[in-house]
mmCIF file of C-alpha atoms in Angstrom:
data_model
loop_
_atom_site.group_PDB
_atom_site.id
_atom_site.type_symbol
_atom_site.label_atom_id
_atom_site.label_comp_id
_atom_site.label_asym_id
_atom_site.label_seq_id
_atom_site.Cartn_x
_atom_site.Cartn_y
_atom_site.Cartn_z
ATOM 1 C CA MET A 1396 0.000 0.000 0.000
ATOM 2 C CA HIS A 1397 1.307 3.427 -0.945
ATOM 3 C CA HIS A 1398 0.847 6.515 1.199
ATOM 4 C CA ALA A 1399 1.081 10.147 0.242
ATOM 5 C CA ALA A 1400 4.560 11.527 0.768
ATOM 6 C CA GLU A 1401 5.013 13.563 3.939
ATOM 7 C CA PRO A 1402 6.873 16.874 3.983
ATOM 8 C CA PRO A 1403 10.519 16.499 5.000
ATOM 9 C CA ARG A 1404 11.242 16.568 8.723
ATOM 10 C CA ARG A 1405 13.897 18.458 10.565
ATOM 11 C CA PRO A 1406 16.740 16.272 11.854
ATOM 12 C CA THR A 1407 15.266 16.550 15.356
ATOM 13 C CA PRO A 1408 12.854 15.012 16.185
ATOM 14 C CA ARG A 1409 13.572 11.856 14.222
ATOM 15 C CA ALA A 1410 10.652 9.595 13.284
ATOM 16 C CA ASP A 1411 11.172 5.874 13.643
ATOM 17 C CA ALA A 1412 9.876 4.171 10.511
ATOM 18 C CA VAL A 1413 8.661 1.098 12.414
ATOM 19 C CA THR A 1414 6.958 2.509 15.474
ATOM 20 C CA GLY A 1415 6.117 6.048 14.338
ATOM 21 C CA THR A 1416 7.839 7.315 17.482
ATOM 22 C CA ASP A 1417 9.544 10.726 17.559
ATOM 23 C CA PHE A 1418 12.895 11.061 19.361
ATOM 24 C CA ARG A 1419 14.142 14.423 20.593
ATOM 25 C CA ILE A 1420 16.735 15.616 23.090
ATOM 26 C CA VAL A 1421 15.593 17.919 25.872
ATOM 27 C CA ASP A 1422 17.876 20.016 28.040
ATOM 28 C CA LEU A 1423 16.858 19.480 31.673
ATOM 29 C CA THR A 1424 17.929 22.975 32.657
ATOM 30 C CA ASP A 1425 15.342 24.469 30.325
ATOM 31 C CA LEU A 1426 12.545 22.274 31.612
ATOM 32 C CA THR A 1427 13.360 22.619 35.297
ATOM 33 C CA ASP A 1428 13.672 26.377 34.842
ATOM 34 C CA LEU A 1429 10.155 26.201 33.472
ATOM 35 C CA THR A 1430 8.852 24.437 36.580
ATOM 36 C CA ASP A 1431 10.677 26.894 38.825
ATOM 37 C CA SER A 1432 9.370 30.015 37.078
ATOM 38 C CA ARG A 1433 5.858 29.044 36.047
ATOM 39 C CA ASP A 1434 2.804 27.743 37.838
ATOM 40 C CA LEU A 1435 2.241 24.402 36.113
ATOM 41 C CA THR A 1436 -1.438 24.415 37.004
ATOM 42 C CA ASN A 1437 -2.059 27.826 35.442
ATOM 43 C CA SER A 1438 -2.373 27.515 31.675
ATOM 44 C CA ARG A 1439 -2.603 31.325 31.319
ATOM 45 C CA ASP A 1440 1.191 31.398 31.645
ATOM 46 C CA LEU A 1441 1.357 29.946 28.137
ATOM 47 C CA THR A 1442 -1.794 31.315 26.518
ATOM 48 C CA ASP A 1443 -3.325 34.648 25.667
ATOM 49 C CA PRO A 1444 -6.603 35.707 27.305
ATOM 50 C CA ALA A 1445 -8.549 33.903 24.583
ATOM 51 C CA GLY A 1446 -6.828 30.623 25.457
ATOM 52 C CA ARG A 1447 -4.677 30.445 22.315
ATOM 53 C CA ALA A 1448 -1.036 29.444 22.350
ATOM 54 C CA ASP A 1449 1.249 32.400 22.934
ATOM 55 C CA PRO A 1450 4.034 32.279 20.324
ATOM 56 C CA ALA A 1451 6.301 34.450 22.441
ATOM 57 C CA GLY A 1452 5.828 32.263 25.473
ATOM 58 C CA ARG A 1453 6.536 29.156 23.465
ATOM 59 C CA ALA A 1454 9.571 30.463 21.621
ATOM 60 C CA ASP A 1455 11.723 30.779 24.737
ATOM 61 C CA LEU A 1456 11.270 27.071 25.433
ATOM 62 C CA THR A 1457 12.722 25.807 22.165
ATOM 63 C CA ASP A 1458 16.430 25.361 21.540
ATOM 64 C CA SER A 1459 17.529 27.079 18.360
ATOM 65 C CA ARG A 1460 20.617 24.875 18.246
ATOM 66 C CA ASP A 1461 18.483 21.883 17.250
ATOM 67 C CA LEU A 1462 18.847 20.166 20.625
ATOM 68 C CA MET A 1463 15.130 20.585 21.269
ATOM 69 C CA ASP A 1464 12.153 20.532 18.970
ATOM 70 C CA PHE A 1465 8.576 20.533 20.191
ATOM 71 C CA THR A 1466 6.812 20.561 16.823
ATOM 72 C CA ASP A 1467 4.904 17.442 17.934
ATOM 73 C CA LEU A 1468 3.692 19.132 21.136
ATOM 74 C CA THR A 1469 0.968 21.271 19.610
ATOM 75 C CA ASP A 1470 -0.546 22.180 22.971
ATOM 76 C CA PRO A 1471 1.877 24.210 25.124
ATOM 77 C CA ARG A 1472 0.537 22.383 28.164
ATOM 78 C CA ASP A 1473 2.155 19.203 26.799
ATOM 79 C CA LEU A 1474 5.484 20.922 27.411
ATOM 80 C CA THR A 1475 4.639 21.716 31.021
ATOM 81 C CA ASP A 1476 3.425 18.132 31.428
ATOM 82 C CA LEU A 1477 6.885 16.945 30.356
ATOM 83 C CA ALA A 1478 8.568 19.371 32.738
ATOM 84 C CA GLY A 1479 6.364 18.192 35.593
ATOM 85 C CA LEU A 1480 6.995 14.546 34.705
ATOM 86 C CA LEU A 1481 10.767 14.950 34.949
ATOM 87 C CA THR A 1482 10.649 16.832 38.253
ATOM 88 C CA GLY A 1483 7.766 15.149 40.050
ATOM 89 C CA ALA A 1484 5.848 18.436 40.086
ATOM 90 C CA GLY A 1485 3.330 17.670 37.361
ATOM 91 C CA THR A 1486 -0.332 16.758 37.467
ATOM 92 C CA GLY A 1487 -0.990 16.325 33.739
ATOM 93 C CA ALA A 1488 -1.553 13.168 31.698
ATOM 94 C CA ALA A 1489 2.174 12.411 31.362
ATOM 95 C CA ALA A 1490 2.594 12.384 35.144
ATOM 96 C CA HIS A 1491 0.143 9.483 35.431
ATOM 97 C CA THR A 1492 1.942 7.200 32.979
ATOM 98 C CA ALA A 1493 3.271 3.994 34.549
ATOM 99 C CA TRP A 1494 6.952 3.408 33.774
ATOM 100 C CA ASP A 1495 9.266 0.411 33.631
ATOM 101 C CA ALA A 1496 12.950 0.897 34.412
ATOM 102 C CA ALA A 1497 15.838 -1.184 35.711
ATOM 103 C CA SER A 1498 16.136 1.048 38.788
ATOM 104 C CA VAL A 1499 14.212 3.722 40.642
ATOM 105 C CA ALA A 1500 17.172 5.982 39.789
ATOM 106 C CA LEU A 1501 15.910 6.002 36.189
ATOM 107 C CA LEU A 1502 12.260 6.825 36.855
ATOM 108 C CA PRO A 1503 10.987 10.167 35.504
ATOM 109 C CA PRO A 1504 10.437 12.020 38.807
ATOM 110 C CA ARG A 1505 14.108 11.537 39.695
ATOM 111 C CA LEU A 1506 15.623 12.635 36.396
ATOM 112 C CA GLY A 1507 14.959 16.304 37.062
ATOM 113 C CA ARG A 1508 16.272 16.479 40.616
ATOM 114 C CA PRO A 1509 18.728 19.416 40.721
ATOM 115 C CA TYR A 1510 21.420 17.623 42.742
ATOM 116 C CA LEU A 1511 21.662 14.937 40.066
ATOM 117 C CA ARG A 1512 22.659 17.562 37.483
ATOM 118 C CA PRO A 1513 26.185 18.668 38.435
ATOM 119 C CA GLY A 1514 26.985 19.035 34.754
ATOM 120 C CA HIS A 1515 25.155 19.348 31.476
ATOM 121 C CA CYS A 1516 22.282 16.855 31.681
ATOM 122 C CA ARG A 1517 19.760 16.140 28.953
ATOM 123 C CA VAL A 1518 17.117 13.518 28.308
ATOM 124 C CA VAL A 1519 16.266 11.766 25.066
ATOM 125 C CA VAL A 1520 12.467 11.737 24.904
ATOM 126 C CA ALA A 1521 10.506 9.285 22.757
ATOM 127 C CA SER A 1522 6.959 10.462 22.166
ATOM 128 C CA GLU A 1523 3.887 9.239 20.331
ATOM 129 C CA ALA A 1524 1.094 11.674 19.520
ATOM 130 C CA GLY A 1525 2.832 14.227 21.764
ATOM 131 C CA ARG A 1526 2.917 11.969 24.819
ATOM 132 C CA PRO A 1527 6.228 10.645 26.231
ATOM 133 C CA VAL A 1528 6.686 6.868 26.033
ATOM 134 C CA GLY A 1529 10.439 6.611 26.640
ATOM 135 C CA LEU A 1530 13.151 8.540 28.479
ATOM 136 C CA LEU A 1531 16.940 8.137 28.428
ATOM 137 C CA PRO A 1532 19.156 10.424 30.555
ATOM 138 C CA LEU A 1533 22.406 11.815 29.137
ATOM 139 C CA LEU A 1534 25.108 13.359 31.296
ATOM 140 C CA ARG A 1535 28.023 15.177 29.731
ATOM 141 C CA GLY A 1536 31.266 14.721 31.596
ATOM 142 C CA THR A 1537 33.006 17.684 33.204
ATOM 143 C CA PRO A 1538 36.632 18.331 32.159
ATOM 144 C CA GLY A 1539 39.036 17.169 34.832
ATOM 145 C CA ARG A 1540 36.337 15.869 37.189
ATOM 146 C CA LEU A 1541 34.409 12.613 37.416
ATOM 147 C CA PRO A 1542 30.667 12.715 38.117
ATOM 148 C CA GLN A 1543 29.799 12.483 41.799
ATOM 149 C CA ALA A 1544 28.538 8.924 41.343
ATOM 150 C CA LEU A 1545 32.022 7.842 40.179
ATOM 151 C CA LEU A 1546 34.291 9.706 42.568
ATOM 152 C CA ASP A 1547 35.755 6.385 43.675
ATOM 153 C CA PRO A 1548 35.335 4.066 40.666
ATOM 154 C CA ASP A 1549 36.299 0.428 41.041
ATOM 155 C CA PRO A 1550 39.263 -0.734 38.921
ATOM 156 C CA GLU A 1551 36.985 -2.292 36.282
ATOM 157 C CA THR A 1552 35.091 0.980 35.793
ATOM 158 C CA ALA A 1553 38.215 3.135 35.918
ATOM 159 C CA ALA A 1554 39.746 1.032 33.142
ATOM 160 C CA VAL A 1555 37.045 2.047 30.635
ATOM 161 C CA LEU A 1556 37.144 5.785 31.387
ATOM 162 C CA PRO A 1557 39.167 8.129 29.139
ATOM 163 C CA ALA A 1558 41.885 10.354 30.505
ATOM 164 C CA ASP A 1559 39.574 13.387 30.502
ATOM 165 C CA PRO A 1560 35.959 12.832 31.665
ATOM 166 C CA GLY A 1561 35.027 15.960 29.721
ATOM 167 C CA ASP A 1562 35.177 13.862 26.548
ATOM 168 C CA LEU A 1563 32.374 11.577 27.767
ATOM 169 C CA LEU A 1564 28.643 11.416 27.249
ATOM 170 C CA PHE A 1565 27.193 9.039 29.829
ATOM 171 C CA VAL A 1566 24.310 7.310 28.040
ATOM 172 C CA GLY A 1567 21.572 6.106 30.364
ATOM 173 C CA GLY A 1568 22.742 8.300 33.219
ATOM 174 C CA CYS A 1569 25.476 8.055 35.805
ATOM 175 C CA VAL A 1570 23.673 7.660 39.141
ATOM 176 C CA ASP A 1571 23.587 4.716 41.566
ATOM 177 C CA LEU A 1572 25.737 2.526 39.298
ATOM 178 C CA VAL A 1573 23.036 1.796 36.754
ATOM 179 C CA ALA A 1574 22.418 2.920 33.175
ATOM 180 C CA GLY A 1575 19.182 2.390 31.329
ATOM 181 C CA ALA A 1576 15.972 3.810 29.935
ATOM 182 C CA ALA A 1577 12.476 4.281 31.311
ATOM 183 C CA VAL A 1578 9.706 3.123 28.973
ATOM 184 C CA ALA A 1579 5.935 3.316 29.316
ATOM 185 C CA ALA A 1580 4.665 0.163 30.992
ATOM 186 C CA GLY A 1581 1.602 0.056 28.757
ATOM 187 C CA LEU A 1582 3.652 -0.743 25.649
ATOM 188 C CA THR A 1583 4.032 -4.290 24.396
ATOM 189 C CA GLU A 1584 7.415 -5.892 24.967
ATOM 190 C CA GLU A 1585 8.220 -5.536 21.258
ATOM 191 C CA ARG A 1586 7.397 -1.834 21.270
ATOM 192 C CA ARG A 1587 9.283 -1.249 24.520
ATOM 193 C CA ARG A 1588 12.392 -2.746 22.980
ATOM 194 C CA ALA A 1589 11.946 -0.688 19.817
ATOM 195 C CA VAL A 1590 11.586 2.513 21.865
ATOM 196 C CA ARG A 1591 14.641 1.655 23.949
ATOM 197 C CA ARG A 1592 16.739 0.968 20.842
ATOM 198 C CA GLY A 1593 15.590 4.235 19.269
ATOM 199 C CA LEU A 1594 16.520 6.189 22.399
ATOM 200 C CA VAL A 1595 20.024 4.705 22.469
ATOM 201 C CA ASP A 1596 20.519 5.235 18.729
ATOM 202 C CA ARG A 1597 19.541 8.894 19.111
ATOM 203 C CA ALA A 1598 21.953 9.322 22.030
ATOM 204 C CA TRP A 1599 24.814 7.784 20.007
ATOM 205 C CA GLU A 1600 24.053 10.140 17.122
ATOM 206 C CA GLN A 1601 24.125 13.155 19.446
ATOM 207 C CA ALA A 1602 27.472 12.104 20.912
ATOM 208 C CA GLY A 1603 28.897 12.030 17.390
ATOM 209 C CA ARG A 1604 27.543 15.526 16.641
ATOM 210 C CA ASP A 1605 29.060 16.883 19.849
ATOM 211 C CA GLY A 1606 32.416 15.151 19.361
ATOM 212 C CA LEU A 1607 31.960 13.128 22.560
ATOM 213 C CA VAL A 1608 32.614 9.493 23.445
ATOM 214 C CA PRO A 1609 29.334 7.737 24.342
ATOM 215 C CA LEU A 1610 29.590 5.371 27.294
ATOM 216 C CA ALA A 1611 26.936 3.367 29.152
ATOM 217 C CA LEU A 1612 28.032 1.956 32.521
ATOM 218 C CA HIS A 1613 26.356 -0.931 34.353
ATOM 219 C CA VAL A 1614 23.592 -1.611 31.839
ATOM 220 C CA ARG A 1615 21.493 -4.439 33.224
ATOM 221 C CA ASP A 1616 21.556 -7.789 31.484
ATOM 222 C CA ASP A 1617 17.944 -7.703 30.261
ATOM 223 C CA GLU A 1618 18.497 -4.348 28.492
ATOM 224 C CA VAL A 1619 21.977 -4.725 27.027
ATOM 225 C CA ALA A 1620 20.702 -6.176 23.737
ATOM 226 C CA ASP A 1621 18.905 -2.878 23.091
ATOM 227 C CA PHE A 1622 22.065 -0.870 23.831
ATOM 228 C CA ARG A 1623 24.106 -2.824 21.323
ATOM 229 C CA GLY A 1624 24.242 -1.630 17.741
ATOM 230 C CA PRO A 1625 26.525 -0.939 14.778
ATOM 231 C CA GLY A 1626 29.868 0.442 15.894
ATOM 232 C CA ARG A 1627 29.356 -0.505 19.554
ATOM 233 C CA ARG A 1628 30.693 -3.257 21.737
ATOM 234 C CA ALA A 1629 29.540 -4.538 25.107
ATOM 235 C CA ALA A 1630 31.680 -6.127 27.798
ATOM 236 C CA GLU A 1631 30.830 -7.436 31.240
ATOM 237 C CA LEU A 1632 31.615 -4.883 33.922
ATOM 238 C CA GLY A 1633 30.192 -6.289 37.153
ATOM 239 C CA VAL A 1634 27.440 -8.443 38.615
ATOM 240 C CA THR A 1635 24.234 -7.616 40.402
ATOM 241 C CA CYS A 1636 22.543 -9.886 42.945
ATOM 242 C CA LEU A 1637 18.820 -10.632 42.804
ATOM 243 C CA LEU A 1638 16.839 -12.475 45.452
ATOM 244 C CA ARG A 1639 13.538 -13.881 44.178
ATOM 245 C CA LEU A 1640 10.876 -14.778 46.716
ATOM 246 C CA PRO A 1641 7.830 -17.062 46.409
ATOM 247 C CA ARG A 1642 4.663 -15.248 45.377
ATOM 248 C CA ASP A 1643 2.683 -16.706 48.272
ATOM 249 C CA GLY A 1644 4.799 -14.751 50.780
ATOM 250 C CA SER A 1645 5.388 -17.896 52.805
ATOM 251 C CA ASP A 1646 8.565 -18.168 54.833
ATOM 252 C CA ALA A 1647 8.357 -21.953 54.604
ATOM 253 C CA SER A 1648 8.319 -21.728 50.802
ATOM 254 C CA TYR A 1649 11.267 -19.348 50.864
ATOM 255 C CA LEU A 1650 13.318 -21.661 53.083
ATOM 256 C CA ALA A 1651 12.393 -24.717 51.037
ATOM 257 C CA GLY A 1652 13.655 -23.031 47.881
ATOM 258 C CA LEU A 1653 17.078 -22.272 49.336
ATOM 259 C CA GLY A 1654 18.403 -25.806 49.402
ATOM 260 C CA GLN A 1655 20.046 -27.393 52.413
ATOM 261 C CA SER A 1656 23.131 -25.155 52.581
ATOM 262 C CA GLY A 1657 21.241 -21.895 52.109
ATOM 263 C CA ARG A 1658 18.555 -22.895 54.579
ATOM 264 C CA ARG A 1659 21.185 -23.730 57.197
ATOM 265 C CA THR A 1660 22.845 -20.314 56.673
ATOM 266 C CA VAL A 1661 19.589 -18.364 56.993
ATOM 267 C CA LEU A 1662 18.397 -20.222 60.095
ATOM 268 C CA LYS A 1663 21.817 -19.700 61.692
ATOM 269 C CA ASP A 1664 21.566 -15.952 60.945
ATOM 270 C CA ARG A 1665 18.227 -15.755 62.700
ATOM 271 C CA ARG A 1666 19.357 -17.741 65.709
ATOM 272 C CA LYS A 1667 22.563 -15.727 66.183
ATOM 273 C CA ALA A 1668 20.725 -12.385 65.928
ATOM 274 C CA ALA A 1669 18.244 -13.505 68.589
ATOM 275 C CA GLU A 1670 21.029 -14.745 70.877
ATOM 276 C CA ALA A 1671 22.844 -11.414 70.522
ATOM 277 C CA GLY A 1672 19.753 -9.524 71.672
ATOM 278 C CA LEU A 1673 19.636 -7.411 68.519
ATOM 279 C CA ARG A 1674 16.414 -5.542 67.742
ATOM 280 C CA SER A 1675 15.244 -5.072 64.161
ATOM 281 C CA GLU A 1676 12.749 -2.496 62.909
ATOM 282 C CA VAL A 1677 11.595 -0.959 59.631
ATOM 283 C CA ARG A 1678 11.187 2.810 59.581
ATOM 284 C CA PRO A 1679 10.788 5.562 56.985
ATOM 285 C CA ALA A 1680 14.237 6.234 55.535
ATOM 286 C CA GLY A 1681 14.176 9.935 56.410
ATOM 287 C CA GLU A 1682 14.063 9.126 60.124
ATOM 288 C CA LEU A 1683 17.425 7.329 60.102
ATOM 289 C CA THR A 1684 19.664 9.273 57.732
ATOM 290 C CA ALA A 1685 21.454 11.121 60.538
ATOM 291 C CA ALA A 1686 21.999 8.021 62.670
ATOM 292 C CA ALA A 1687 23.184 5.990 59.683
ATOM 293 C CA ALA A 1688 25.730 8.496 58.359
ATOM 294 C CA GLU A 1689 28.553 7.449 60.684
ATOM 295 C CA LEU A 1690 27.844 3.779 59.950
ATOM 296 C CA VAL A 1691 28.081 4.377 56.194
ATOM 297 C CA VAL A 1692 31.338 6.295 56.698
ATOM 298 C CA ALA A 1693 32.702 3.334 58.669
ATOM 299 C CA VAL A 1694 31.969 0.939 55.798
ATOM 300 C CA LYS A 1695 33.603 3.220 53.246
ATOM 301 C CA ARG A 1696 36.645 3.768 55.432
ATOM 302 C CA ARG A 1697 37.032 0.002 55.785
ATOM 303 C CA TYR A 1698 37.491 -0.141 52.000
ATOM 304 C CA GLY A 1699 39.860 2.827 51.840
ATOM 305 C CA VAL A 1700 37.298 5.484 50.863
ATOM 306 C CA GLU A 1701 37.086 8.672 52.905
ATOM 307 C CA GLU A 1702 33.818 10.617 52.931
ATOM 308 C CA HIS A 1703 32.807 13.268 55.466
ATOM 309 C CA PRO A 1704 29.835 12.312 57.676
ATOM 310 C CA ARG A 1705 28.029 15.573 56.887
ATOM 311 C CA LEU A 1706 28.267 14.899 53.160
ATOM 312 C CA VAL A 1707 26.993 11.357 53.660
ATOM 313 C CA ARG A 1708 24.144 12.631 55.818
ATOM 314 C CA ALA A 1709 23.152 15.151 53.138
ATOM 315 C CA ARG A 1710 23.313 12.514 50.400
ATOM 316 C CA LEU A 1711 21.185 10.066 52.376
ATOM 317 C CA ALA A 1712 18.664 12.781 53.220
ATOM 318 C CA ARG A 1713 18.331 13.727 49.553
ATOM 319 C CA TRP A 1714 17.885 10.101 48.584
ATOM 320 C CA ALA A 1715 15.253 9.565 51.290
ATOM 321 C CA ALA A 1716 13.303 12.606 50.027
ATOM 322 C CA ASP A 1717 13.240 11.507 46.378
ATOM 323 C CA PRO A 1718 9.693 11.192 45.027
ATOM 324 C CA ALA A 1719 10.056 7.813 43.300
ATOM 325 C CA GLY A 1720 8.987 4.782 45.327
ATOM 326 C CA GLU A 1721 8.679 4.248 49.079
ATOM 327 C CA ARG A 1722 11.974 4.846 50.900
ATOM 328 C CA VAL A 1723 12.508 2.631 53.957
ATOM 329 C CA ALA A 1724 15.323 1.776 56.366
ATOM 330 C CA PHE A 1725 16.057 -1.553 58.048
ATOM 331 C CA ALA A 1726 17.680 -0.709 61.381
ATOM 332 C CA VAL A 1727 19.324 -3.255 63.666
ATOM 333 C CA SER A 1728 20.132 -1.974 67.154
ATOM 334 C CA ASP A 1729 21.480 -3.015 70.511
ATOM 335 C CA GLY A 1730 20.883 -1.193 73.781
ATOM 336 C CA ALA A 1731 23.190 1.675 72.743
ATOM 337 C CA GLY A 1732 21.653 2.395 69.332
ATOM 338 C CA PRO A 1733 21.889 1.334 65.677
ATOM 339 C CA VAL A 1734 24.593 -1.153 64.753
ATOM 340 C CA ALA A 1735 23.538 -1.537 61.109
ATOM 341 C CA VAL A 1736 21.156 0.353 58.825
ATOM 342 C CA THR A 1737 20.215 -0.655 55.277
ATOM 343 C CA PHE A 1738 18.265 1.697 53.017
ATOM 344 C CA GLY A 1739 15.890 0.411 50.364
ATOM 345 C CA CYS A 1740 13.185 1.593 47.987
ATOM 346 C CA VAL A 1741 9.918 -0.217 47.278
ATOM 347 C CA ARG A 1742 8.467 -0.006 43.784
ATOM 348 C CA GLY A 1743 5.567 -2.284 42.937
ATOM 349 C CA THR A 1744 6.562 -5.858 43.780
ATOM 350 C CA GLY A 1745 10.267 -5.039 43.963
ATOM 351 C CA LEU A 1746 12.599 -3.811 46.700
ATOM 352 C CA GLU A 1747 15.846 -2.151 45.630
ATOM 353 C CA ILE A 1748 18.642 -1.944 48.196
ATOM 354 C CA TYR A 1749 20.521 1.361 48.119
ATOM 355 C CA GLU A 1750 23.218 1.337 50.800
ATOM 356 C CA THR A 1751 24.197 -0.311 54.081
ATOM 357 C CA GLY A 1752 25.943 1.273 57.044
ATOM 358 C CA LEU A 1753 27.617 -0.933 59.658
ATOM 359 C CA ALA A 1754 29.551 -0.320 62.861
ATOM 360 C CA ASP A 1755 33.233 -1.039 62.364
ATOM 361 C CA ALA A 1756 33.977 -2.490 65.791
ATOM 362 C CA HIS A 1757 31.114 -4.356 67.438
ATOM 363 C CA PRO A 1758 31.018 -7.873 68.923
ATOM 364 C CA HIS A 1759 27.919 -8.713 66.857
ATOM 365 C CA ARG A 1760 28.864 -6.907 63.660
ATOM 366 C CA HIS A 1761 28.312 -9.945 61.437
ATOM 367 C CA GLU A 1762 24.930 -10.757 62.949
ATOM 368 C CA ALA A 1763 23.757 -7.159 62.543
ATOM 369 C CA TYR A 1764 24.902 -7.104 58.908
ATOM 370 C CA ALA A 1765 23.036 -10.308 58.029
ATOM 371 C CA GLU A 1766 19.878 -9.114 59.772
ATOM 372 C CA SER A 1767 19.904 -5.643 58.214
ATOM 373 C CA LEU A 1768 20.767 -6.598 54.629
ATOM 374 C CA PHE A 1769 19.000 -9.973 54.337
ATOM 375 C CA GLN A 1770 16.693 -11.127 57.105
ATOM 376 C CA ALA A 1771 14.810 -7.881 57.791
ATOM 377 C CA PRO A 1772 14.262 -7.076 54.083
ATOM 378 C CA VAL A 1773 13.053 -10.641 53.441
ATOM 379 C CA ALA A 1774 10.555 -10.498 56.318
ATOM 380 C CA PHE A 1775 9.380 -7.076 55.117
ATOM 381 C CA ALA A 1776 9.016 -8.355 51.552
ATOM 382 C CA GLN A 1777 7.037 -11.396 52.632
ATOM 383 C CA ALA A 1778 4.592 -9.193 54.552
ATOM 384 C CA ARG A 1779 4.207 -6.732 51.660
ATOM 385 C CA GLY A 1780 3.858 -9.145 48.730
ATOM 386 C CA ILE A 1781 7.261 -8.196 47.317
ATOM 387 C CA THR A 1782 8.741 -10.913 45.098
ATOM 388 C CA THR A 1783 12.139 -9.493 44.070
ATOM 389 C CA ILE A 1784 14.912 -7.897 46.128
ATOM 390 C CA ASP A 1785 17.734 -6.250 44.187
ATOM 391 C CA LEU A 1786 20.711 -6.544 46.532
ATOM 392 C CA GLY A 1787 22.968 -4.494 44.269
ATOM 393 C CA LEU A 1788 26.574 -4.968 43.221
ATOM 394 C CA ASP A 1789 29.523 -6.554 45.036
ATOM 395 C CA ALA A 1790 29.642 -8.790 48.154
ATOM 396 C CA THR A 1791 28.388 -11.647 46.011
ATOM 397 C CA THR A 1792 29.422 -14.515 48.301
ATOM 398 C CA PRO A 1793 27.250 -13.668 51.337
ATOM 399 C CA LYS A 1794 24.360 -12.824 49.028
ATOM 400 C CA THR A 1795 24.452 -16.039 47.002
ATOM 401 C CA ARG A 1796 24.760 -18.085 50.197
ATOM 402 C CA ARG A 1797 21.348 -16.726 51.158
ATOM 403 C CA GLY A 1798 19.633 -17.482 47.876
ATOM 404 C CA ALA A 1799 20.538 -14.612 45.535
ATOM 405 C CA THR A 1800 21.327 -15.245 41.877
ATOM 406 C CA LEU A 1801 23.877 -13.294 39.849
ATOM 407 C CA ALA A 1802 23.360 -11.381 36.599
ATOM 408 C CA PRO A 1803 26.069 -9.462 34.731
ATOM 409 C CA THR A 1804 26.092 -5.716 34.253
ATOM 410 C CA TRP A 1805 27.635 -4.295 31.094
ATOM 411 C CA VAL A 1806 29.637 -1.410 29.716
ATOM 412 C CA VAL A 1807 28.686 -0.377 26.177
ATOM 413 C CA ARG A 1808 31.109 1.852 24.263
ATOM 414 C CA PRO A 1809 32.310 2.599 20.721
ATOM 415 C CA ASP A 1810 33.911 -0.335 18.954
ATOM 416 C CA GLN A 1811 37.286 1.350 18.531
#
């Protein structure tokens, strides 16, 4: 079947021939400035008294350098919807879209948080009929300085970084050791993959235009196929640990699925914690950021990383206040106070572990660690109908002994 020829499009947005999806790159500074300076609920900011679009008001929101193009957003309120979506301040249709992402760090309300934008941060937006269906963060490196998330990169990560971080474009973001895209949950799996591939292709094209080296760090295993493409290569970078729990929430089913060795380890953990007189509780994360800061510093110092307690406290407080998911803390205490605190975020039927703080010198340090990172989250998950706990990177041996499985994370970079 033949269709009438369409007028030629500008290079941005690009229309995908298969899905009909438009891909554009949006500068977060422009959109967050919009949310700061305009009342998102007051459409008169963008219209004349008769309710028509105000050309002057719209013109200052478009990037003349071809980094932004809102020709598909015919209603100016679509633009404010996008701004609200990326900052968690919106109430429009886009704000009510359900999203799938490998981590809460990649969900739309977190992408626009000011403290995550130490450098030039943009987002590739895939839209259909003016409504966003895919989002991919891009962070341009700063000359002479690594992003905050990589201040102390492990040797494997450091080996793939160029001499000057200013030459980099981090594709999929650079926060919480995960790179990926957020796609609308209502799409079919085939369309989600097509949107994800289009987002990554558009990011690679932009890196070439800007003379930057595109790099995606810690792409999860189930998304890496969509990050691959012509002129790119993927290599294993690390492993993440996933603990899958029975859907019936039964502790007996969980123990039965561990096998004899794992079951013996878990039951020993529980017995030792009880004998030590340790108390475990789950509290909102914001209530424990101050108490946990010194414990997090102790863990980092144990591995040769120095971080000031006030900086850790501020980072934890910001994380606890993020709008995506339910932020909780698993605190294990003795009579003197917390011995271990693990922070996690609930999203749907998943629990994502963020960070653990642990006293450096305590007679029951091991017992507190096992209770805070494993036993308390498992009990919480069983009570809440959670079926997957993402235990994060590293420390694979204690995690696999308690039932976790390993999946690789990947670095994707130019094939040169």
